[in-house]
Amino acid sequence: MTARIGVVTFPGSLDDRDTQRAIRVAGAEPVTLWHKDKALKQVDAVVLCGGFSYGDYLRAGAIARFSPVMDTVIDQAKAGLPVLGICNGFQILTEAHLLPGGMLGNDHLHFICRDQKLRVENADTAWTTDYEAGQEIHIPLKNMDGRYVADQRTLDELEAEGRVAFRYLGFNPNGSLNDIAGITNAAGNVVGLMPHPEHAVESLIGTGRTDGLPFFTSILKKLVTA
């Protein structure tokens, strides 16, 4: 049976189609989920895609966190459902308290769009097993509110528990503390990151690299062997 991975669309989502395509390229079935519907259509995993949900009013992800679908996503994530938050999706995960910390405006106060070098710090999550710890990859980055922040106690816990999933290399594009580009929850089923792996799954488009594809093959293998 083909794994079914849901992609949530909020008002202002931009990358839902790209994410669906990445899932299809990896060999899974993408399932469209609408933010007003609580039902997850029996999917095996969920991706909260990038964009500017609700125009980033109040704070990026702050309104989307209260969409009906998130009630179900939160409950299921706590029960072990794999959830990936990309860019705006990462922001939503922090607003929903599925991941600690928060996102602020880039320290240079400008939107940034670039091919970003990352180091894989944790290759043991549901979304990263096809990487190796210490591996260096290039993933497109595009955001205005990408500065990851947390209190010192939270940062110390993330570092001590190996929950920093990805770290910026060579250049910190937004002022994120500890050069954090992505984190995971303690169980490893919820991962959030600011760069966009769905834009790096085919060599003929985007960056010309496929460094983002392992996100989607990792979860596929996880679901097949579960």
PDB file of N, CA, C and O in Angstrom, residues 82-134:
ATOM      1  N   PRO A  82       3.926  11.482  12.330  1.00  0.00           N
ATOM      2  CA  PRO A  82       5.033  12.295  11.819  1.00  0.00           C
ATOM      3  C   PRO A  82       4.520  13.600  11.203  1.00  0.00           C
ATOM      4  O   PRO A  82       3.596  13.590  10.384  1.00  0.00           O
ATOM      5  N   VAL A  83       5.112  14.706  11.605  1.00  0.00           N
ATOM      6  CA  VAL A  83       4.724  16.029  11.095  1.00  0.00           C
ATOM      7  C   VAL A  83       5.992  16.802  10.741  1.00  0.00           C
ATOM      8  O   VAL A  83       6.923  16.879  11.541  1.00  0.00           O
ATOM      9  N   LEU A  84       6.003  17.365   9.533  1.00  0.00           N
ATOM     10  CA  LEU A  84       7.110  18.202   9.086  1.00  0.00           C
ATOM     11  C   LEU A  84       6.591  19.609   8.844  1.00  0.00           C
ATOM     12  O   LEU A  84       5.604  19.798   8.133  1.00  0.00           O
ATOM     13  N   GLY A  85       7.255  20.606   9.428  1.00  0.00           N
ATOM     14  CA  GLY A  85       6.894  22.000   9.192  1.00  0.00           C
ATOM     15  C   GLY A  85       8.016  22.698   8.442  1.00  0.00           C
ATOM     16  O   GLY A  85       9.146  22.766   8.931  1.00  0.00           O
ATOM     17  N   ILE A  86       7.696  23.202   7.254  1.00  0.00           N
ATOM     18  CA  ILE A  86       8.684  23.865   6.407  1.00  0.00           C
ATOM     19  C   ILE A  86       8.417  25.362   6.403  1.00  0.00           C
ATOM     20  O   ILE A  86       7.328  25.806   6.016  1.00  0.00           O
ATOM     21  N   CYS A  87       9.386  26.161   6.829  1.00  0.00           N
ATOM     22  CA  CYS A  87       9.301  27.622   6.817  1.00  0.00           C
ATOM     23  C   CYS A  87       8.071  28.088   7.604  1.00  0.00           C
ATOM     24  O   CYS A  87       8.063  28.039   8.820  1.00  0.00           O
ATOM     25  N   ASN A  88       7.016  28.530   6.939  1.00  0.00           N
ATOM     26  CA  ASN A  88       5.807  28.944   7.644  1.00  0.00           C
ATOM     27  C   ASN A  88       5.258  27.794   8.485  1.00  0.00           C
ATOM     28  O   ASN A  88       4.710  28.001   9.566  1.00  0.00           O
ATOM     29  N   GLY A  89       5.446  26.567   7.998  1.00  0.00           N
ATOM     30  CA  GLY A  89       5.024  25.411   8.775  1.00  0.00           C
ATOM     31  C   GLY A  89       5.805  25.281  10.067  1.00  0.00           C
ATOM     32  O   GLY A  89       5.255  24.877  11.106  1.00  0.00           O
ATOM     33  N   PHE A  90       7.089  25.596  10.045  1.00  0.00           N
ATOM     34  CA  PHE A  90       7.916  25.613  11.251  1.00  0.00           C
ATOM     35  C   PHE A  90       7.384  26.673  12.211  1.00  0.00           C
ATOM     36  O   PHE A  90       7.257  26.432  13.424  1.00  0.00           O
ATOM     37  N   GLN A  91       7.062  27.827  11.681  1.00  0.00           N
ATOM     38  CA  GLN A  91       6.509  28.899  12.502  1.00  0.00           C
ATOM     39  C   GLN A  91       5.209  28.450  13.168  1.00  0.00           C
ATOM     40  O   GLN A  91       4.978  28.718  14.351  1.00  0.00           O
ATOM     41  N   ILE A  92       4.364  27.755  12.410  1.00  0.00           N
ATOM     42  CA  ILE A  92       3.099  27.257  12.961  1.00  0.00           C
ATOM     43  C   ILE A  92       3.349  26.236  14.057  1.00  0.00           C
ATOM     44  O   ILE A  92       2.671  26.220  15.087  1.00  0.00           O
ATOM     45  N   LEU A  93       4.334  25.366  13.870  1.00  0.00           N
ATOM     46  CA  LEU A  93       4.641  24.358  14.884  1.00  0.00           C
ATOM     47  C   LEU A  93       5.094  24.988  16.192  1.00  0.00           C
ATOM     48  O   LEU A  93       4.775  24.477  17.274  1.00  0.00           O
ATOM     49  N   THR A  94       5.845  26.076  16.117  1.00  0.00           N
ATOM     50  CA  THR A  94       6.253  26.742  17.358  1.00  0.00           C
ATOM     51  C   THR A  94       5.059  27.444  18.012  1.00  0.00           C
ATOM     52  O   THR A  94       4.912  27.424  19.233  1.00  0.00           O
ATOM     53  N   GLU A  95       4.196  28.039  17.193  1.00  0.00           N
ATOM     54  CA  GLU A  95       3.005  28.691  17.738  1.00  0.00           C
ATOM     55  C   GLU A  95       2.065  27.671  18.379  1.00  0.00           C
ATOM     56  O   GLU A  95       1.366  27.975  19.350  1.00  0.00           O
ATOM     57  N   ALA A  96       2.051  26.456  17.846  1.00  0.00           N
ATOM     58  CA  ALA A  96       1.197  25.397  18.389  1.00  0.00           C
ATOM     59  C   ALA A  96       1.863  24.666  19.551  1.00  0.00           C
ATOM     60  O   ALA A  96       1.283  23.750  20.131  1.00  0.00           O
ATOM     61  N   HIS A  97       3.095  25.049  19.876  1.00  0.00           N
ATOM     62  CA  HIS A  97       3.866  24.453  20.969  1.00  0.00           C
ATOM     63  C   HIS A  97       4.161  22.970  20.738  1.00  0.00           C
ATOM     64  O   HIS A  97       4.387  22.226  21.700  1.00  0.00           O
ATOM     65  N   LEU A  98       4.173  22.560  19.480  1.00  0.00           N
ATOM     66  CA  LEU A  98       4.671  21.225  19.164  1.00  0.00           C
ATOM     67  C   LEU A  98       6.186  21.236  19.096  1.00  0.00           C
ATOM     68  O   LEU A  98       6.825  20.187  19.219  1.00  0.00           O
ATOM     69  N   LEU A  99       6.757  22.400  18.890  1.00  0.00           N
ATOM     70  CA  LEU A  99       8.198  22.611  18.963  1.00  0.00           C
ATOM     71  C   LEU A  99       8.453  23.837  19.828  1.00  0.00           C
ATOM     72  O   LEU A  99       7.672  24.793  19.794  1.00  0.00           O
ATOM     73  N   PRO A 100       9.537  23.850  20.593  1.00  0.00           N
ATOM     74  CA  PRO A 100       9.806  24.972  21.495  1.00  0.00           C
ATOM     75  C   PRO A 100      10.415  26.170  20.767  1.00  0.00           C
ATOM     76  O   PRO A 100      10.894  26.057  19.640  1.00  0.00           O
ATOM     77  N   GLY A 101      10.395  27.306  21.453  1.00  0.00           N
ATOM     78  CA  GLY A 101      10.991  28.503  20.878  1.00  0.00           C
ATOM     79  C   GLY A 101      10.002  29.260  20.006  1.00  0.00           C
ATOM     80  O   GLY A 101       8.795  29.020  20.034  1.00  0.00           O
ATOM     81  N   GLY A 102      10.531  30.188  19.227  1.00  0.00           N
ATOM     82  CA  GLY A 102       9.688  31.001  18.361  1.00  0.00           C
ATOM     83  C   GLY A 102      10.496  31.603  17.236  1.00  0.00           C
ATOM     84  O   GLY A 102      11.719  31.461  17.183  1.00  0.00           O
ATOM     85  N   MET A 103       9.796  32.284  16.323  1.00  0.00           N
ATOM     86  CA  MET A 103      10.432  32.880  15.152  1.00  0.00           C
ATOM     87  C   MET A 103      10.195  34.385  15.151  1.00  0.00           C
ATOM     88  O   MET A 103       9.059  34.849  15.321  1.00  0.00           O
ATOM     89  N   LEU A 104      11.266  35.144  14.934  1.00  0.00           N
ATOM     90  CA  LEU A 104      11.184  36.593  14.824  1.00  0.00           C
ATOM     91  C   LEU A 104      11.657  37.026  13.439  1.00  0.00           C
ATOM     92  O   LEU A 104      12.182  36.224  12.663  1.00  0.00           O
ATOM     93  N   GLY A 105      11.486  38.315  13.156  1.00  0.00           N
ATOM     94  CA  GLY A 105      11.948  38.859  11.882  1.00  0.00           C
ATOM     95  C   GLY A 105      13.456  38.717  11.741  1.00  0.00           C
ATOM     96  O   GLY A 105      14.195  38.759  12.730  1.00  0.00           O
ATOM     97  N   ASN A 106      13.916  38.546  10.516  1.00  0.00           N
ATOM     98  CA  ASN A 106      15.349  38.449  10.257  1.00  0.00           C
ATOM     99  C   ASN A 106      16.079  39.642  10.858  1.00  0.00           C
ATOM    100  O   ASN A 106      15.583  40.768  10.828  1.00  0.00           O
ATOM    101  N   ASP A 107      17.260  39.399  11.390  1.00  0.00           N
ATOM    102  CA  ASP A 107      17.969  40.464  12.094  1.00  0.00           C
ATOM    103  C   ASP A 107      18.346  41.619  11.188  1.00  0.00           C
ATOM    104  O   ASP A 107      18.549  42.751  11.651  1.00  0.00           O
ATOM    105  N   HIS A 108      18.426  41.381   9.872  1.00  0.00           N
ATOM    106  CA  HIS A 108      18.748  42.463   8.933  1.00  0.00           C
ATOM    107  C   HIS A 108      17.493  43.133   8.383  1.00  0.00           C
ATOM    108  O   HIS A 108      17.580  44.062   7.579  1.00  0.00           O
ATOM    109  N   LEU A 109      16.317  42.659   8.809  1.00  0.00           N
ATOM    110  CA  LEU A 109      15.020  43.258   8.478  1.00  0.00           C
ATOM    111  C   LEU A 109      14.675  43.194   6.995  1.00  0.00           C
ATOM    112  O   LEU A 109      13.885  43.994   6.498  1.00  0.00           O
ATOM    113  N   HIS A 110      15.252  42.251   6.279  1.00  0.00           N
ATOM    114  CA  HIS A 110      14.958  42.098   4.854  1.00  0.00           C
ATOM    115  C   HIS A 110      14.543  40.668   4.543  1.00  0.00           C
ATOM    116  O   HIS A 110      14.984  39.720   5.218  1.00  0.00           O
ATOM    117  N   PHE A 111      13.714  40.518   3.533  1.00  0.00           N
ATOM    118  CA  PHE A 111      13.411  39.187   3.014  1.00  0.00           C
ATOM    119  C   PHE A 111      14.685  38.637   2.382  1.00  0.00           C
ATOM    120  O   PHE A 111      15.442  39.365   1.741  1.00  0.00           O
ATOM    121  N   ILE A 112      14.923  37.337   2.560  1.00  0.00           N
ATOM    122  CA  ILE A 112      16.121  36.728   1.998  1.00  0.00           C
ATOM    123  C   ILE A 112      15.725  35.507   1.180  1.00  0.00           C
ATOM    124  O   ILE A 112      14.818  34.756   1.546  1.00  0.00           O
ATOM    125  N   CYS A 113      16.392  35.339   0.051  1.00  0.00           N
ATOM    126  CA  CYS A 113      16.156  34.186  -0.813  1.00  0.00           C
ATOM    127  C   CYS A 113      17.500  33.749  -1.363  1.00  0.00           C
ATOM    128  O   CYS A 113      18.148  34.507  -2.097  1.00  0.00           O
ATOM    129  N   ARG A 114      17.941  32.539  -0.992  1.00  0.00           N
ATOM    130  CA  ARG A 114      19.267  32.093  -1.387  1.00  0.00           C
ATOM    131  C   ARG A 114      19.363  30.570  -1.270  1.00  0.00           C
ATOM    132  O   ARG A 114      18.525  29.922  -0.626  1.00  0.00           O
ATOM    133  N   ASP A 115      20.368  30.016  -1.899  1.00  0.00           N
ATOM    134  CA  ASP A 115      20.700  28.610  -1.730  1.00  0.00           C
ATOM    135  C   ASP A 115      21.565  28.526  -0.482  1.00  0.00           C
ATOM    136  O   ASP A 115      22.658  29.097  -0.439  1.00  0.00           O
ATOM    137  N   GLN A 116      21.073  27.834   0.549  1.00  0.00           N
ATOM    138  CA  GLN A 116      21.718  27.864   1.849  1.00  0.00           C
ATOM    139  C   GLN A 116      22.399  26.548   2.187  1.00  0.00           C
ATOM    140  O   GLN A 116      21.829  25.472   2.043  1.00  0.00           O
ATOM    141  N   LYS A 117      23.639  26.644   2.676  1.00  0.00           N
ATOM    142  CA  LYS A 117      24.372  25.467   3.120  1.00  0.00           C
ATOM    143  C   LYS A 117      23.970  25.127   4.553  1.00  0.00           C
ATOM    144  O   LYS A 117      23.908  26.005   5.418  1.00  0.00           O
ATOM    145  N   LEU A 118      23.707  23.839   4.798  1.00  0.00           N
ATOM    146  CA  LEU A 118      23.313  23.352   6.116  1.00  0.00           C
ATOM    147  C   LEU A 118      24.170  22.163   6.514  1.00  0.00           C
ATOM    148  O   LEU A 118      24.710  21.468   5.660  1.00  0.00           O
ATOM    149  N   ARG A 119      24.247  21.922   7.804  1.00  0.00           N
ATOM    150  CA  ARG A 119      24.825  20.673   8.305  1.00  0.00           C
ATOM    151  C   ARG A 119      23.724  19.884   9.001  1.00  0.00           C
ATOM    152  O   ARG A 119      22.979  20.421   9.822  1.00  0.00           O
ATOM    153  N   VAL A 120      23.619  18.614   8.649  1.00  0.00           N
ATOM    154  CA  VAL A 120      22.664  17.720   9.303  1.00  0.00           C
ATOM    155  C   VAL A 120      23.221  17.362  10.682  1.00  0.00           C
ATOM    156  O   VAL A 120      24.296  16.769  10.793  1.00  0.00           O
ATOM    157  N   GLU A 121      22.491  17.731  11.722  1.00  0.00           N
ATOM    158  CA  GLU A 121      22.951  17.459  13.085  1.00  0.00           C
ATOM    159  C   GLU A 121      22.296  16.208  13.668  1.00  0.00           C
ATOM    160  O   GLU A 121      22.875  15.535  14.515  1.00  0.00           O
ATOM    161  N   ASN A 122      21.083  15.903  13.228  1.00  0.00           N
ATOM    162  CA  ASN A 122      20.358  14.750  13.767  1.00  0.00           C
ATOM    163  C   ASN A 122      19.777  13.957  12.602  1.00  0.00           C
ATOM    164  O   ASN A 122      18.868  14.418  11.914  1.00  0.00           O
ATOM    165  N   ALA A 123      20.297  12.766  12.388  1.00  0.00           N
ATOM    166  CA  ALA A 123      19.829  11.901  11.297  1.00  0.00           C
ATOM    167  C   ALA A 123      18.979  10.753  11.819  1.00  0.00           C
ATOM    168  O   ALA A 123      18.828   9.732  11.146  1.00  0.00           O
ATOM    169  N   ASP A 124      18.409  10.935  13.001  1.00  0.00           N
ATOM    170  CA  ASP A 124      17.625   9.864  13.621  1.00  0.00           C
ATOM    171  C   ASP A 124      16.138  10.181  13.726  1.00  0.00           C
ATOM    172  O   ASP A 124      15.385   9.420  14.327  1.00  0.00           O
ATOM    173  N   THR A 125      15.691  11.306  13.161  1.00  0.00           N
ATOM    174  CA  THR A 125      14.267  11.626  13.215  1.00  0.00           C
ATOM    175  C   THR A 125      13.520  10.904  12.099  1.00  0.00           C
ATOM    176  O   THR A 125      14.130  10.343  11.181  1.00  0.00           O
ATOM    177  N   ALA A 126      12.204  10.957  12.162  1.00  0.00           N
ATOM    178  CA  ALA A 126      11.383  10.306  11.134  1.00  0.00           C
ATOM    179  C   ALA A 126      11.614  10.901   9.753  1.00  0.00           C
ATOM    180  O   ALA A 126      11.372  10.244   8.742  1.00  0.00           O
ATOM    181  N   TRP A 127      12.119  12.139   9.703  1.00  0.00           N
ATOM    182  CA  TRP A 127      12.270  12.853   8.442  1.00  0.00           C
ATOM    183  C   TRP A 127      13.712  12.963   7.971  1.00  0.00           C
ATOM    184  O   TRP A 127      13.979  13.583   6.935  1.00  0.00           O
ATOM    185  N   THR A 128      14.672  12.387   8.711  1.00  0.00           N
ATOM    186  CA  THR A 128      16.085  12.624   8.374  1.00  0.00           C
ATOM    187  C   THR A 128      16.943  11.367   8.296  1.00  0.00           C
ATOM    188  O   THR A 128      18.165  11.466   8.183  1.00  0.00           O
ATOM    189  N   THR A 129      16.353  10.190   8.330  1.00  0.00           N
ATOM    190  CA  THR A 129      17.152   8.966   8.393  1.00  0.00           C
ATOM    191  C   THR A 129      17.935   8.680   7.111  1.00  0.00           C
ATOM    192  O   THR A 129      18.879   7.887   7.137  1.00  0.00           O
ATOM    193  N   ASP A 130      17.563   9.299   6.006  1.00  0.00           N
ATOM    194  CA  ASP A 130      18.316   9.102   4.765  1.00  0.00           C
ATOM    195  C   ASP A 130      19.500  10.070   4.646  1.00  0.00           C
ATOM    196  O   ASP A 130      20.170  10.105   3.608  1.00  0.00           O
ATOM    197  N   TYR A 131      19.735  10.851   5.684  1.00  0.00           N
ATOM    198  CA  TYR A 131      20.944  11.668   5.775  1.00  0.00           C
ATOM    199  C   TYR A 131      21.907  10.999   6.738  1.00  0.00           C
ATOM    200  O   TYR A 131      21.565  10.029   7.421  1.00  0.00           O
ATOM    201  N   GLU A 132      23.099  11.536   6.819  1.00  0.00           N
ATOM    202  CA  GLU A 132      24.068  11.114   7.815  1.00  0.00           C
ATOM    203  C   GLU A 132      24.398  12.301   8.710  1.00  0.00           C
ATOM    204  O   GLU A 132      24.504  13.432   8.227  1.00  0.00           O
ATOM    205  N   ALA A 133      24.547  12.056   9.984  1.00  0.00           N
ATOM    206  CA  ALA A 133      24.928  13.128  10.899  1.00  0.00           C
ATOM    207  C   ALA A 133      26.251  13.736  10.452  1.00  0.00           C
ATOM    208  O   ALA A 133      27.199  13.021  10.138  1.00  0.00           O
ATOM    209  N   GLY A 134      26.294  15.055  10.368  1.00  0.00           N
ATOM    210  CA  GLY A 134      27.482  15.754   9.912  1.00  0.00           C
ATOM    211  C   GLY A 134      27.484  16.034   8.414  1.00  0.00           C
ATOM    212  O   GLY A 134      28.353  16.766   7.924  1.00  0.00           O
TER     213      GLY A 134
END
